[in-house]
Coordinates of C-alpha atoms in Angstrom, one line a residue:
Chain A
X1 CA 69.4 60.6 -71.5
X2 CA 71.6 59.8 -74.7
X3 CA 69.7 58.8 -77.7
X4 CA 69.8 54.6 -78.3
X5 CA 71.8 53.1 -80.7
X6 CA 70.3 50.9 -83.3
X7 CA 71.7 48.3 -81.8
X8 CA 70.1 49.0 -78.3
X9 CA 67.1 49.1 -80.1
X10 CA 66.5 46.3 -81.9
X11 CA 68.5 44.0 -79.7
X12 CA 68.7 46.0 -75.9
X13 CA 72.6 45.4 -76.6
X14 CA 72.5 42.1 -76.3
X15 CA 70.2 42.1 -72.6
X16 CA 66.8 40.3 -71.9
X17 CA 64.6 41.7 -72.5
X18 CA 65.6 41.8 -76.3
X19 CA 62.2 43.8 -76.5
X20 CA 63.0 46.5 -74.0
X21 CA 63.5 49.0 -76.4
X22 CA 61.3 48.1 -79.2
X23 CA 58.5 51.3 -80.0
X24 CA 60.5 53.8 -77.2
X25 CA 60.9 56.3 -79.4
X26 CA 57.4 57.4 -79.5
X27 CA 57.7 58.3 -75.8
X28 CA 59.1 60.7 -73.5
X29 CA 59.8 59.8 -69.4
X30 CA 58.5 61.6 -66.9
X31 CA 62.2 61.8 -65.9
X32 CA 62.4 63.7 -68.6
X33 CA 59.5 65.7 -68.4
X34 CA 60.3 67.0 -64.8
X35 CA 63.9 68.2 -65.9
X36 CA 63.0 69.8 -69.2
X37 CA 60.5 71.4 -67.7
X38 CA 62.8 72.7 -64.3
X39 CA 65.4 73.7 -67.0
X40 CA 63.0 75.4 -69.0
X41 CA 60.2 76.6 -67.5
X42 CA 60.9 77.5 -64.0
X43 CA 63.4 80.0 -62.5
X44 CA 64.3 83.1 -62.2
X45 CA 62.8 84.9 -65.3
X46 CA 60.0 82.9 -65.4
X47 CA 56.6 82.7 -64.7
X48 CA 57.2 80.0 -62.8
X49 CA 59.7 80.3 -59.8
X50 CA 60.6 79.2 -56.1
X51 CA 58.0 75.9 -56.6
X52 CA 58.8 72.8 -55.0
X53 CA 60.0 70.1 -57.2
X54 CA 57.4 67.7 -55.5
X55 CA 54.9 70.1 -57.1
X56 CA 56.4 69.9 -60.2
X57 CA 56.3 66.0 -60.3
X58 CA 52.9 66.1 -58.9
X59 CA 51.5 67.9 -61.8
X60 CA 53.4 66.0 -63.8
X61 CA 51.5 62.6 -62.4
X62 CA 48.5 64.7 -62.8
X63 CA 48.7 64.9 -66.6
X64 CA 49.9 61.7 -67.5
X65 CA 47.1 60.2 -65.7
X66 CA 44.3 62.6 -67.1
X67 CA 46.1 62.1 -70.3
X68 CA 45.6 57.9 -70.2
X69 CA 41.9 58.5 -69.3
X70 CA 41.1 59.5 -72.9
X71 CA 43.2 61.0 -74.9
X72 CA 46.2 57.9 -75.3
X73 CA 44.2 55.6 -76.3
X74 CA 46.8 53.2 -75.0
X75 CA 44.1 50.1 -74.5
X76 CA 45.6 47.1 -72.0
X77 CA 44.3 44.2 -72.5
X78 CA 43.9 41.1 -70.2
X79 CA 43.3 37.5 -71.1
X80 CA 42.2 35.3 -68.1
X81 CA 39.8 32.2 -67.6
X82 CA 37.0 32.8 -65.8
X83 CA 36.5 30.1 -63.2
X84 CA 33.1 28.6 -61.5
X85 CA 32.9 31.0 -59.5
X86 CA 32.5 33.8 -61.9
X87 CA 34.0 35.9 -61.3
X88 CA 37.2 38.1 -63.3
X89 CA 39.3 40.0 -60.3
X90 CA 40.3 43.4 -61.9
X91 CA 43.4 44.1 -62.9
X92 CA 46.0 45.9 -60.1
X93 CA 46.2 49.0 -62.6
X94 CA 43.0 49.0 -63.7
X95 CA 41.0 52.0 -64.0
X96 CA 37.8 52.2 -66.5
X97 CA 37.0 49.1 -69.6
X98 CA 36.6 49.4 -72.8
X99 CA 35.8 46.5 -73.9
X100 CA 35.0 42.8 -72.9
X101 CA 34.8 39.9 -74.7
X102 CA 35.0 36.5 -74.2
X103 CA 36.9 33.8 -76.7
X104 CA 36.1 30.8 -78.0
X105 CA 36.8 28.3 -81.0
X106 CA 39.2 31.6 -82.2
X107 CA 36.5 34.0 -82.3
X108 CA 36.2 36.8 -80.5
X109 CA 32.6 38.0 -79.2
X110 CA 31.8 41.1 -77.7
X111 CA 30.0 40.7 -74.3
X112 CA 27.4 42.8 -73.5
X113 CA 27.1 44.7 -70.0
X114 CA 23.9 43.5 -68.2
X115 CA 21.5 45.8 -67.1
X116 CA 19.8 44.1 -64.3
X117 CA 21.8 43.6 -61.2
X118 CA 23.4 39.9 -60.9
X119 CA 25.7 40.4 -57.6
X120 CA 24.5 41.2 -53.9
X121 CA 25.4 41.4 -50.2
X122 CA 23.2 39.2 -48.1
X123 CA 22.6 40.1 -44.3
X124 CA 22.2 37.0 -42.4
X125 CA 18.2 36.9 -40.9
X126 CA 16.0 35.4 -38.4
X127 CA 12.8 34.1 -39.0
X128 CA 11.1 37.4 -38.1
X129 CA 14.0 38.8 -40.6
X130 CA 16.1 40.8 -37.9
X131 CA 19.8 40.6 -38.6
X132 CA 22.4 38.5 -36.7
X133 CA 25.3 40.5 -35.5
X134 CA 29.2 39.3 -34.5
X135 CA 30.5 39.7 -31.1
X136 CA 32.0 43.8 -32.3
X137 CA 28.5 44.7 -33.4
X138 CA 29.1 44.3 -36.9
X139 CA 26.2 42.3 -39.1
X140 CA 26.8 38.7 -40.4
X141 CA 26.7 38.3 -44.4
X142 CA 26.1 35.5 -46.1
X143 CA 25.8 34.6 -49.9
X144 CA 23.1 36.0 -51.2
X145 CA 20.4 33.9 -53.5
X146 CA 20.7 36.3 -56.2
X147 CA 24.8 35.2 -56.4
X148 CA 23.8 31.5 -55.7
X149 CA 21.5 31.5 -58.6
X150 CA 23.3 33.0 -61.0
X151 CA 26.3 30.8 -59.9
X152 CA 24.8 27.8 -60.4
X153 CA 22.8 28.5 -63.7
X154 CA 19.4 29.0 -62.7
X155 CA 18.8 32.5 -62.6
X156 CA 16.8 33.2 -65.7
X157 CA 18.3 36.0 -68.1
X158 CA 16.1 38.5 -69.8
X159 CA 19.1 38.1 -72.6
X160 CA 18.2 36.0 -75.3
X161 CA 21.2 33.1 -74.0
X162 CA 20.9 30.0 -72.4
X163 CA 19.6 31.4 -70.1
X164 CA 16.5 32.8 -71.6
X165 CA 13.3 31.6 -70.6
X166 CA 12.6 31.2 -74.0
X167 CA 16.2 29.4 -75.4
X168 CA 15.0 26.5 -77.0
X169 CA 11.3 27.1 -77.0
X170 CA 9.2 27.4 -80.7
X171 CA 8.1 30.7 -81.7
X172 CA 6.3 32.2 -84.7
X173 CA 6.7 35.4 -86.2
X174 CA 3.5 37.3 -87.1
X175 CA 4.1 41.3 -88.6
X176 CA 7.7 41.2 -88.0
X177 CA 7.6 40.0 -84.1
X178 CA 8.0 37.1 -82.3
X179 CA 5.6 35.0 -80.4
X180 CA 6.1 32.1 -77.6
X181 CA 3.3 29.7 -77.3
X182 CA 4.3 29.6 -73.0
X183 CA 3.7 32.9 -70.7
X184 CA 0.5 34.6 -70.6
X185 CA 0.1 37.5 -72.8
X186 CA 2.8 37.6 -75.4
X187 CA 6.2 39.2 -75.9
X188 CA 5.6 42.0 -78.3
X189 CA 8.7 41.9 -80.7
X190 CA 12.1 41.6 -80.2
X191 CA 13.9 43.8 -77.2
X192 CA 17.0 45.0 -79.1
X193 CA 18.8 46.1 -76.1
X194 CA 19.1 42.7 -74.9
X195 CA 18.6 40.5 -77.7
X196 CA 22.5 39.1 -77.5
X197 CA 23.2 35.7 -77.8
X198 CA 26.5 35.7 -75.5
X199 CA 27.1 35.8 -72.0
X200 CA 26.9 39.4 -70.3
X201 CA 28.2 40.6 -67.4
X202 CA 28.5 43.4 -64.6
X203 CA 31.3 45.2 -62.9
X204 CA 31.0 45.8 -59.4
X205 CA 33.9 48.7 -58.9
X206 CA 33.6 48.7 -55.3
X207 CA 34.3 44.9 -54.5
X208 CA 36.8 44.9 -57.4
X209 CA 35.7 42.3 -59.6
X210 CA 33.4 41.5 -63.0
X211 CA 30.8 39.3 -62.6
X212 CA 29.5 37.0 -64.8
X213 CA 26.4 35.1 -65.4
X214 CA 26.4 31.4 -65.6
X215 CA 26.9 31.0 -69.4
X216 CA 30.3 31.9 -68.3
X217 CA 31.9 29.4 -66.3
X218 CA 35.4 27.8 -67.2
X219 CA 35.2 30.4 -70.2
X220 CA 38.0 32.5 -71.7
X221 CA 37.5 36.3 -71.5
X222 CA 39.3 39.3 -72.7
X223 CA 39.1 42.7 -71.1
X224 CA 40.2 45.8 -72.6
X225 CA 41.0 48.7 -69.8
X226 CA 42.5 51.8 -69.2
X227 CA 45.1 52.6 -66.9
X228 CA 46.3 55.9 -65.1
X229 CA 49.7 54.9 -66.6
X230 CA 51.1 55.6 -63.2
X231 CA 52.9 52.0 -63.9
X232 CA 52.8 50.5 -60.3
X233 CA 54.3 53.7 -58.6
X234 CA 57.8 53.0 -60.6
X235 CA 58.6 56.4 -61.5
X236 CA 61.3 55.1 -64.1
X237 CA 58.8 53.5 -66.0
X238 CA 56.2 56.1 -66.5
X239 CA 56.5 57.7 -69.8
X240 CA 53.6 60.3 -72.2
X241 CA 53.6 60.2 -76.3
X242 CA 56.2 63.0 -77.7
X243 CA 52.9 64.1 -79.2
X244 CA 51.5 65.2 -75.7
X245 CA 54.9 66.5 -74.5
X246 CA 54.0 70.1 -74.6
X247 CA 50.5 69.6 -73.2
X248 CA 52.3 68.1 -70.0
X249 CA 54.5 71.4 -70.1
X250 CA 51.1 73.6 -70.3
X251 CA 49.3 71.4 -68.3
X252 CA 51.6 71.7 -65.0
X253 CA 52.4 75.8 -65.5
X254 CA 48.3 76.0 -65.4
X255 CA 48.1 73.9 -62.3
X256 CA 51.3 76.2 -60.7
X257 CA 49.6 79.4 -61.7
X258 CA 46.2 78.7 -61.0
X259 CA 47.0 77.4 -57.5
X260 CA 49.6 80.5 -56.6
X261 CA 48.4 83.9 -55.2
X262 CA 48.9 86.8 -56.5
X263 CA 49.1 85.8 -59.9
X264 CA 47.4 88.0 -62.3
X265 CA 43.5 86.3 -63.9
X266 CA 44.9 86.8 -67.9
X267 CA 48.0 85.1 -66.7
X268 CA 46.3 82.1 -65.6
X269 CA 44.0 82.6 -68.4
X270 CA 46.8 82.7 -71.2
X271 CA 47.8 79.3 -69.4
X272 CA 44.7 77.7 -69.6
X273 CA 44.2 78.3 -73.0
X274 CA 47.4 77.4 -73.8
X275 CA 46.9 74.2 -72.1
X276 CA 43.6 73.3 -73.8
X277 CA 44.6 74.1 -77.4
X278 CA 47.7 71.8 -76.8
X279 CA 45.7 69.2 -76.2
X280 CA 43.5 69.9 -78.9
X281 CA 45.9 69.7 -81.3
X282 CA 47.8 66.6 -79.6
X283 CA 44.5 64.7 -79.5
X284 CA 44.4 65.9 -83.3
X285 CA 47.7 64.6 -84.2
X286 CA 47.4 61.1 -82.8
X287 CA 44.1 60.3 -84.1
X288 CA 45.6 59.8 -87.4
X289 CA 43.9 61.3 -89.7
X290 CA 45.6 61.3 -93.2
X291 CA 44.8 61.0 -96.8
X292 CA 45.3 57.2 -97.0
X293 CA 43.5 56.7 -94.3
X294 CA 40.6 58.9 -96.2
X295 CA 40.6 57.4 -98.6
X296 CA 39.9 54.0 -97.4
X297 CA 36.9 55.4 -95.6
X298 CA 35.6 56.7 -98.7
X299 CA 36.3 53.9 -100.9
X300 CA 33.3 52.5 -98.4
X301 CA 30.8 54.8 -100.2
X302 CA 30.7 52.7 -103.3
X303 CA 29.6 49.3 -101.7
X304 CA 25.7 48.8 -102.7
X305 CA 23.9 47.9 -99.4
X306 CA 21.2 44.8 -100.5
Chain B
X1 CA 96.4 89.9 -50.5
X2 CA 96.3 90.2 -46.6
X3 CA 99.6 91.8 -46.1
X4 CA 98.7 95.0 -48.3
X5 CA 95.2 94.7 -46.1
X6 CA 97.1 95.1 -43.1
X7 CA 99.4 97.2 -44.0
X8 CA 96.7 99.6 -45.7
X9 CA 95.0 99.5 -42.0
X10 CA 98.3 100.5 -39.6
X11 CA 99.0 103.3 -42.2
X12 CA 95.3 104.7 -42.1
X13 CA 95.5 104.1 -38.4
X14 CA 98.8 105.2 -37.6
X15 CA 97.9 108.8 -40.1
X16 CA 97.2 110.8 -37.2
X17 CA 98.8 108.9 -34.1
X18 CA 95.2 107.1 -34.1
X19 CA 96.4 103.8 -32.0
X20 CA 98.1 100.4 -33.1
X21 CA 96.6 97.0 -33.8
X22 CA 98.5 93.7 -32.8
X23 CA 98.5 91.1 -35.9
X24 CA 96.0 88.7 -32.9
X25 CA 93.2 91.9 -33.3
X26 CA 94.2 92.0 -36.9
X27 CA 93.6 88.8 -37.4
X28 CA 90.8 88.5 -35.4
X29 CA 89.0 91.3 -37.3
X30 CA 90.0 90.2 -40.5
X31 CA 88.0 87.0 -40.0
X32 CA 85.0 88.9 -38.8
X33 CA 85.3 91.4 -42.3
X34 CA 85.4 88.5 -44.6
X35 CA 82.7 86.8 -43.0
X36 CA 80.4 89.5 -42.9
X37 CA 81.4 90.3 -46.8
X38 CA 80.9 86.7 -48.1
X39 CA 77.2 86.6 -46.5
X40 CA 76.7 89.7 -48.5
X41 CA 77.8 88.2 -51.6
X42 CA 74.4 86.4 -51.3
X43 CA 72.4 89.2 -50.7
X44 CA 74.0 91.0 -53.8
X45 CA 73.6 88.0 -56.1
X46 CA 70.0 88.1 -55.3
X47 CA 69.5 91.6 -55.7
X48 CA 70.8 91.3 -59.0
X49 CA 68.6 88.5 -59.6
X50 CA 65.9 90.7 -58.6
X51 CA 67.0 93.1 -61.1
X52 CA 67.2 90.6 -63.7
X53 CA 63.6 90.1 -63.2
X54 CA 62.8 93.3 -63.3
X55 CA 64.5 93.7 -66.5
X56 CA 67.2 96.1 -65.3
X57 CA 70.3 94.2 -65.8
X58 CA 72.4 93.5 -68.8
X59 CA 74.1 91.1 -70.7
X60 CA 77.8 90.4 -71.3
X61 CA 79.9 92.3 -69.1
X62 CA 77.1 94.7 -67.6
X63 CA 76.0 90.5 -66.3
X64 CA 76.9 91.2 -62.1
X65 CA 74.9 87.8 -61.8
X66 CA 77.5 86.1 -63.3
X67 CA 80.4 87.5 -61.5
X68 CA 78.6 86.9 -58.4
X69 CA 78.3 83.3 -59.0
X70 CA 81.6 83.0 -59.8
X71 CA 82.7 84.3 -56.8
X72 CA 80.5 82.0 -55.0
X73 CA 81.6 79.2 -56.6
X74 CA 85.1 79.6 -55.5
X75 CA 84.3 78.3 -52.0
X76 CA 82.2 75.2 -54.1
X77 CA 83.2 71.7 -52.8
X78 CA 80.9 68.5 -54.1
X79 CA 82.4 65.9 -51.7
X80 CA 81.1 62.6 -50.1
X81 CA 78.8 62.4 -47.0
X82 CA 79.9 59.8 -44.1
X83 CA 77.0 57.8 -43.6
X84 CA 75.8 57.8 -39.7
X85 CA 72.9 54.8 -39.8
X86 CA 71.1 53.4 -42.2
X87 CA 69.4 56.5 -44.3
X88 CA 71.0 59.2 -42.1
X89 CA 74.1 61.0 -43.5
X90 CA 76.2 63.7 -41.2
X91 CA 76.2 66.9 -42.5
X92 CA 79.2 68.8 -44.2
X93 CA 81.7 69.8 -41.2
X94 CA 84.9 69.8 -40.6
X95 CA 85.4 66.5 -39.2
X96 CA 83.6 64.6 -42.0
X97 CA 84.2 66.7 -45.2
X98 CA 86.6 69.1 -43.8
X99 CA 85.0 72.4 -44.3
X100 CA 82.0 74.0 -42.5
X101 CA 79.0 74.3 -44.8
X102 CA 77.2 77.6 -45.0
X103 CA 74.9 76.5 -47.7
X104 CA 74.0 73.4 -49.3
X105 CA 72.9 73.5 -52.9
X106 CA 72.9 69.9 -54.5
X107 CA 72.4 66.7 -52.5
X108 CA 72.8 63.8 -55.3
X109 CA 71.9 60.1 -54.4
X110 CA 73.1 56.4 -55.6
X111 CA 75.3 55.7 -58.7
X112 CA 72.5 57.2 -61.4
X113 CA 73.4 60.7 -59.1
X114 CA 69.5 61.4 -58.5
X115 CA 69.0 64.6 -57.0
X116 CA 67.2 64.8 -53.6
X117 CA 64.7 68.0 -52.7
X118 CA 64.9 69.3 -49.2
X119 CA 61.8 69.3 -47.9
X120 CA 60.8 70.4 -44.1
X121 CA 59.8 68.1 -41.2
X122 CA 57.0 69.9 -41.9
X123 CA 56.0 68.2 -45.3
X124 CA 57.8 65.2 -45.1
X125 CA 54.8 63.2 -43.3
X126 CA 52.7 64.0 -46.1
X127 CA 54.7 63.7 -49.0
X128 CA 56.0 60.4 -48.0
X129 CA 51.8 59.2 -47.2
X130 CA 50.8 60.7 -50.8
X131 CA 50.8 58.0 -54.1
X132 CA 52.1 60.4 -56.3
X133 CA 55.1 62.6 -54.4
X134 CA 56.3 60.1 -52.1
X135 CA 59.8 60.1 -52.3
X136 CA 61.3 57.6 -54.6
X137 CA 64.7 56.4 -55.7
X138 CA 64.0 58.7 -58.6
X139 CA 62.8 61.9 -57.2
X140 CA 64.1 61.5 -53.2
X141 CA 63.9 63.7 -50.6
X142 CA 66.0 65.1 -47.4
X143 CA 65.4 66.7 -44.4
X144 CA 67.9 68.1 -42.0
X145 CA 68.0 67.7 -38.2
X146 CA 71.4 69.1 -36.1
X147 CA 74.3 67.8 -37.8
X148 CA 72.3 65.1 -39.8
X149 CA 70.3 64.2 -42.9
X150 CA 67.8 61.9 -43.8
X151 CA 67.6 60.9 -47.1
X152 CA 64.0 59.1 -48.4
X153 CA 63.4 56.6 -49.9
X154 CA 65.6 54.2 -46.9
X155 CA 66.7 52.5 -49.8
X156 CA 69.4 54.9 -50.0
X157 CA 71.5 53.4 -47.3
X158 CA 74.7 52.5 -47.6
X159 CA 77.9 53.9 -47.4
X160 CA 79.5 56.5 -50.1
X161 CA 75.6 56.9 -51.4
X162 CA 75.1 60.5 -51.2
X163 CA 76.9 63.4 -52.3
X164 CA 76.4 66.6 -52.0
X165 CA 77.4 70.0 -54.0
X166 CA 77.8 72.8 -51.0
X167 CA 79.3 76.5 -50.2
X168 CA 81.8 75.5 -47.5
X169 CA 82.6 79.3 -45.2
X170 CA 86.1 80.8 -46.3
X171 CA 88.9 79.8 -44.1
X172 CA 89.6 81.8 -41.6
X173 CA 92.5 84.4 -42.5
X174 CA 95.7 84.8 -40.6
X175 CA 98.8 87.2 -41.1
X176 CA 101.3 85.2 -39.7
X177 CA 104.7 86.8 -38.6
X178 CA 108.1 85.3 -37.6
X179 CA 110.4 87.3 -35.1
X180 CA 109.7 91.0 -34.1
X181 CA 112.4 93.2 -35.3
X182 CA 112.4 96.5 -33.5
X183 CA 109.1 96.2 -32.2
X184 CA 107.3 95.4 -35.4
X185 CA 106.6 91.9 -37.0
X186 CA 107.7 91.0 -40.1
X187 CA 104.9 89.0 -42.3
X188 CA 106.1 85.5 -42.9
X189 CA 103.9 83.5 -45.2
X190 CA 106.1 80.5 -45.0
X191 CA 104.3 79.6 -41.9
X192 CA 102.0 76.4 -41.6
X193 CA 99.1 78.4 -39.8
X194 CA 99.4 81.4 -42.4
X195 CA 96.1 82.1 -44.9
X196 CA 95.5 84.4 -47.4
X197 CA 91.6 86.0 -47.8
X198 CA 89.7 83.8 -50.0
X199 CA 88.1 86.6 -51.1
X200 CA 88.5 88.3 -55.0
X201 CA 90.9 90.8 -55.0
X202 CA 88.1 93.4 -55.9
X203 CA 87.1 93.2 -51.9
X204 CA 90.5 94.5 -51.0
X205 CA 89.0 98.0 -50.0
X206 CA 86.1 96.5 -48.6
X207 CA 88.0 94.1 -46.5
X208 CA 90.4 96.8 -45.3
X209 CA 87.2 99.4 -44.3
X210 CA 85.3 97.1 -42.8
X211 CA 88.6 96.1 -40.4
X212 CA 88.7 99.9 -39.7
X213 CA 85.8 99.7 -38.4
X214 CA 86.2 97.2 -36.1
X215 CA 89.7 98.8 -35.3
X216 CA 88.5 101.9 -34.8
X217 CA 85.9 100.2 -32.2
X218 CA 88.8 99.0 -30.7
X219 CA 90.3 101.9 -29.9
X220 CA 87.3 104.0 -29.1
X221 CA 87.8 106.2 -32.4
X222 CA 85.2 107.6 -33.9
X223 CA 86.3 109.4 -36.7
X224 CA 87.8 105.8 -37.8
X225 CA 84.7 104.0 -37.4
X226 CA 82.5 107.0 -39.2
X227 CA 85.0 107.4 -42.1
X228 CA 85.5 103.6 -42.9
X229 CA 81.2 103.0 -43.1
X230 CA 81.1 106.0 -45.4
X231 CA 83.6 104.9 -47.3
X232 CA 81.8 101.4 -47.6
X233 CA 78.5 103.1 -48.3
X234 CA 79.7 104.8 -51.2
X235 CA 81.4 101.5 -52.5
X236 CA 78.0 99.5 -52.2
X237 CA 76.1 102.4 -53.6
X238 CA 78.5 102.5 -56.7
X239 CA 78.2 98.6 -56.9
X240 CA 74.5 98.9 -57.6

């Protein structure tokens, strides 16, 4: 692949997307990877020889995907309006969250994960609570009243929302905690974990979607996710930071060697090592660190906390 | 080049009243040597590749590698493949590309001339059912079945899409002749059938011993037959 003009750069040569090209430099394609490293790495003479090119791209794959689990850092991020039912769908390419926030009047506020349940699968019961069953055997669900609840605002939230029990009600602080004049007994101080004000949510992996509580509804929210950066299967598109470029080189003569008999322990060893000091110093090198950056930090230290 | 061959054979054969060949045994044998040489050309390359990996070989001119590639690459054709149906592509042959293929090195697909793996019928099924090697119009794959190929992805299915880079066999060699002067015919090379060996001119001996051998076969001599392998043992020994 020939290096891009400036002209292909800033303007993709006069094609739409005039963006195409914009930050490309950073990056090498997995195109790339897989031929530098047939040309380079495997062959006669080499420690690698007579593997499969499949193999090759697999480990390839393999790398880039570990490598978007942590070390990128290359953050999506999704905007969608959560409707009345809920719930967010999960992105096609998502993989883990970072983040989730939901936006409002220009602010953005950091939701907190919710650590009781809020989403369920209801069997369908008789009276004497044994299940109904479909003509192939298989058991009727229904809506549960946990999701009908918290659907239509009245499950109460231990978060200190509008959902709270307590939103809205007097209290009085006496020796630094707080006191409701309803409830029996008394709420001994202020549960930090889940004193948050906005609306909270759980992810339920399996079924694919975020749930959220009631708070919620016809709400914008933001999620911030990693992918695998496997980019929808489009081989073309797939690309790793130049800073990671050996790593992926390391990586995939590790996973050949360590995988092939007859190939001597220190051999393997020299490759794993290799491998995990590459992405040491990879991880290193695109965390930033530099004087002015430092600096700023440390500028920090002079600020008198009141 | 096949001339002095032949020539080199009657005198060797006619030295002690051994026997005669016609130019059809000749010519018949002579295709047989050259075959059974170029195979070895692949078994040489890759002993010296052997012996590249073993650290035994040298650069420059003491490089054998080299000269046996080259002399591989002489019978090199990169040529279209006629489609069949859809994603299935005939193999090189004579009817499609116009040479036989012995081996095929390079099979490059669509206009960004992405190179396909071979993979066995063995793999395919998997590879094509796994997320991260199925074949794509990137990285494709082809498999081989009689005179065909299949290329995956299917996308790659029209006409003029694939091309492959292959070692065709040598033509076959024939001393042709015009009229028969006193019983012996004179070599015409004139003639539209006529075809030199394909073969570097460093093969001459081997080409000629090796026809002994079958010559001496021929005529039930045995002192041909065990003088011509020596003489190629010694050759092949000295090659090493």
């Amino acid at each position: 692949m020939a290096y891009l003009t400036q002209y292909q750069y800033y303007e993709n040569a006069g094609n739409l997307p005039e963006d195409e090209n914009w930050g490309s430099y950073q990056y090498v394609s997995l195109k790339d990877i897989v031929t530098n490293y047939l040309l380079m790495y495997a062959g006669n003479h080499s420690l690698v020889n007579n593997e499969e090119r499949y193999k090759i791209l697999f480990h390839a794959k393999r790398a880039v995907q570990e490598l978007n689990y942590d070390a990128f850092k290359e953050v999506k991020v999704l905007q969608l309006n959560v409707c009345e039912d809920l719930r967010f769908i999960l992105p096609s390419d998502y993989v883990n969250w970072i983040r989730l926030s939901y936006y409002a009047n220009g602010i953005i506020r950091p939701m907190v994960e919710n650590i009781q349940v809020n989403s369920a699968v209801a069997y369908q019961q008789n009276a004497d609570c044994s299940f109904l069953y479909d003509v192939d055997g298989n058991v009727l669900t229904e809506q549960s009243d946990l999701d009908y609840d918290r659907i239509i605002g009245q499950k109460p939230s231990i978060y200190l929302n509008r959902l709270s029990p307590y939103d809205g009600l007097l209290g009085y602080e006496y020796g630094g905690n707080w006191y409701f004049a309803v409830d029996i007994g008394a709420r001994y101080g202020l549960n930090t974990e889940t004193a948050n004000t906005n609306p909270t949510f759980r992810i339920d992996k399996k079924a694919g979607v975020i749930n959220f509580d009631s708070t919620m509804a016809n709400q914008s929210c933001i999620l911030e996710y990693i992918s695998d950066g496997m980019e929808g299967g489009d081989d073309s598109e797939i690309t790793v930071n130049k800073l990671f470029e050996d790593y992926v080189y390391a990586y995939i003569s590790y996973a050949l060697l360590d995988s092939k008999l007859g190939v001597q322990e220190y051999v393997v060893n020299r490759a794993r090592r290799k491998k995990s000091s590459l992405l040491r110093n990879a991880k290193i090198r695109l965390s930033n660190i530099h004087p002015g950056r430092l600096l700023q930090n440390l500028r920090g230290r002079d600020k008198w906390i009141k | 080049m096949i001339n002095e061959v032949r020539n080199t054979v009657l005198a060797i054969l006619n030295k002690n009243n051994y026997g005669y060949i016609s130019p059809a045994d000749f010519n018949l044998f002579a295709e047989q040597a050259q075959l059974d040489i170029f195979e070895d050309y692949f078994y040489a390359y890759n002993y010296q590749v052997n012996k590249e990996n073993a650290r035994q070989s040298g650069t420059g001119y003491a490089d054998l590698k080299k000269g046996y590639e080259e002399v591989i690459d002489l019978f090199s054709i990169t040529d279209t493949l006629t489609q069949d149906a859809a994603n299935v592509f005939f193999m090189p042959s004579q009817l499609t590309t116009g040479s036989d293929y012995y081996f095929i090195n390079k099979v490059l697909c669509g206009t960004g001339l992405n190179e396909a793996e071979r993979v066995g019928h063995s793999k395919i099924t998997l590879l094509s059912q796994s997320l991260l090697t199925a074949p794509s119009s990137l990285y494709p794959a082809y498999t081989t079945e009689s005179s065909l190929m299949t290329i995956y992805p299917d996308t790659y299915s029209t006409a003029g899409d694939v091309t492959c880079q292959y070692i065709r066999y040598p033509y076959t060699p024939k001393w042709t002749y015009i009229n028969i002067t006193g019983g012996e015919p004179v070599f015409d090379q004139s003639q539209p059938d006529y075809q030199d060996f394909e073969l570097p001119i460093d093969d001459q001996t081997d080409l000629t011993m090796k026809i002994l051998q079958y010559a001496g076969l021929s005529i039930r001599e045995e002192a041909i037959v065990g003088y011509s392998a020596q003489q190629e043992q010694v050759e092949n020994a000295n090659e090493k």
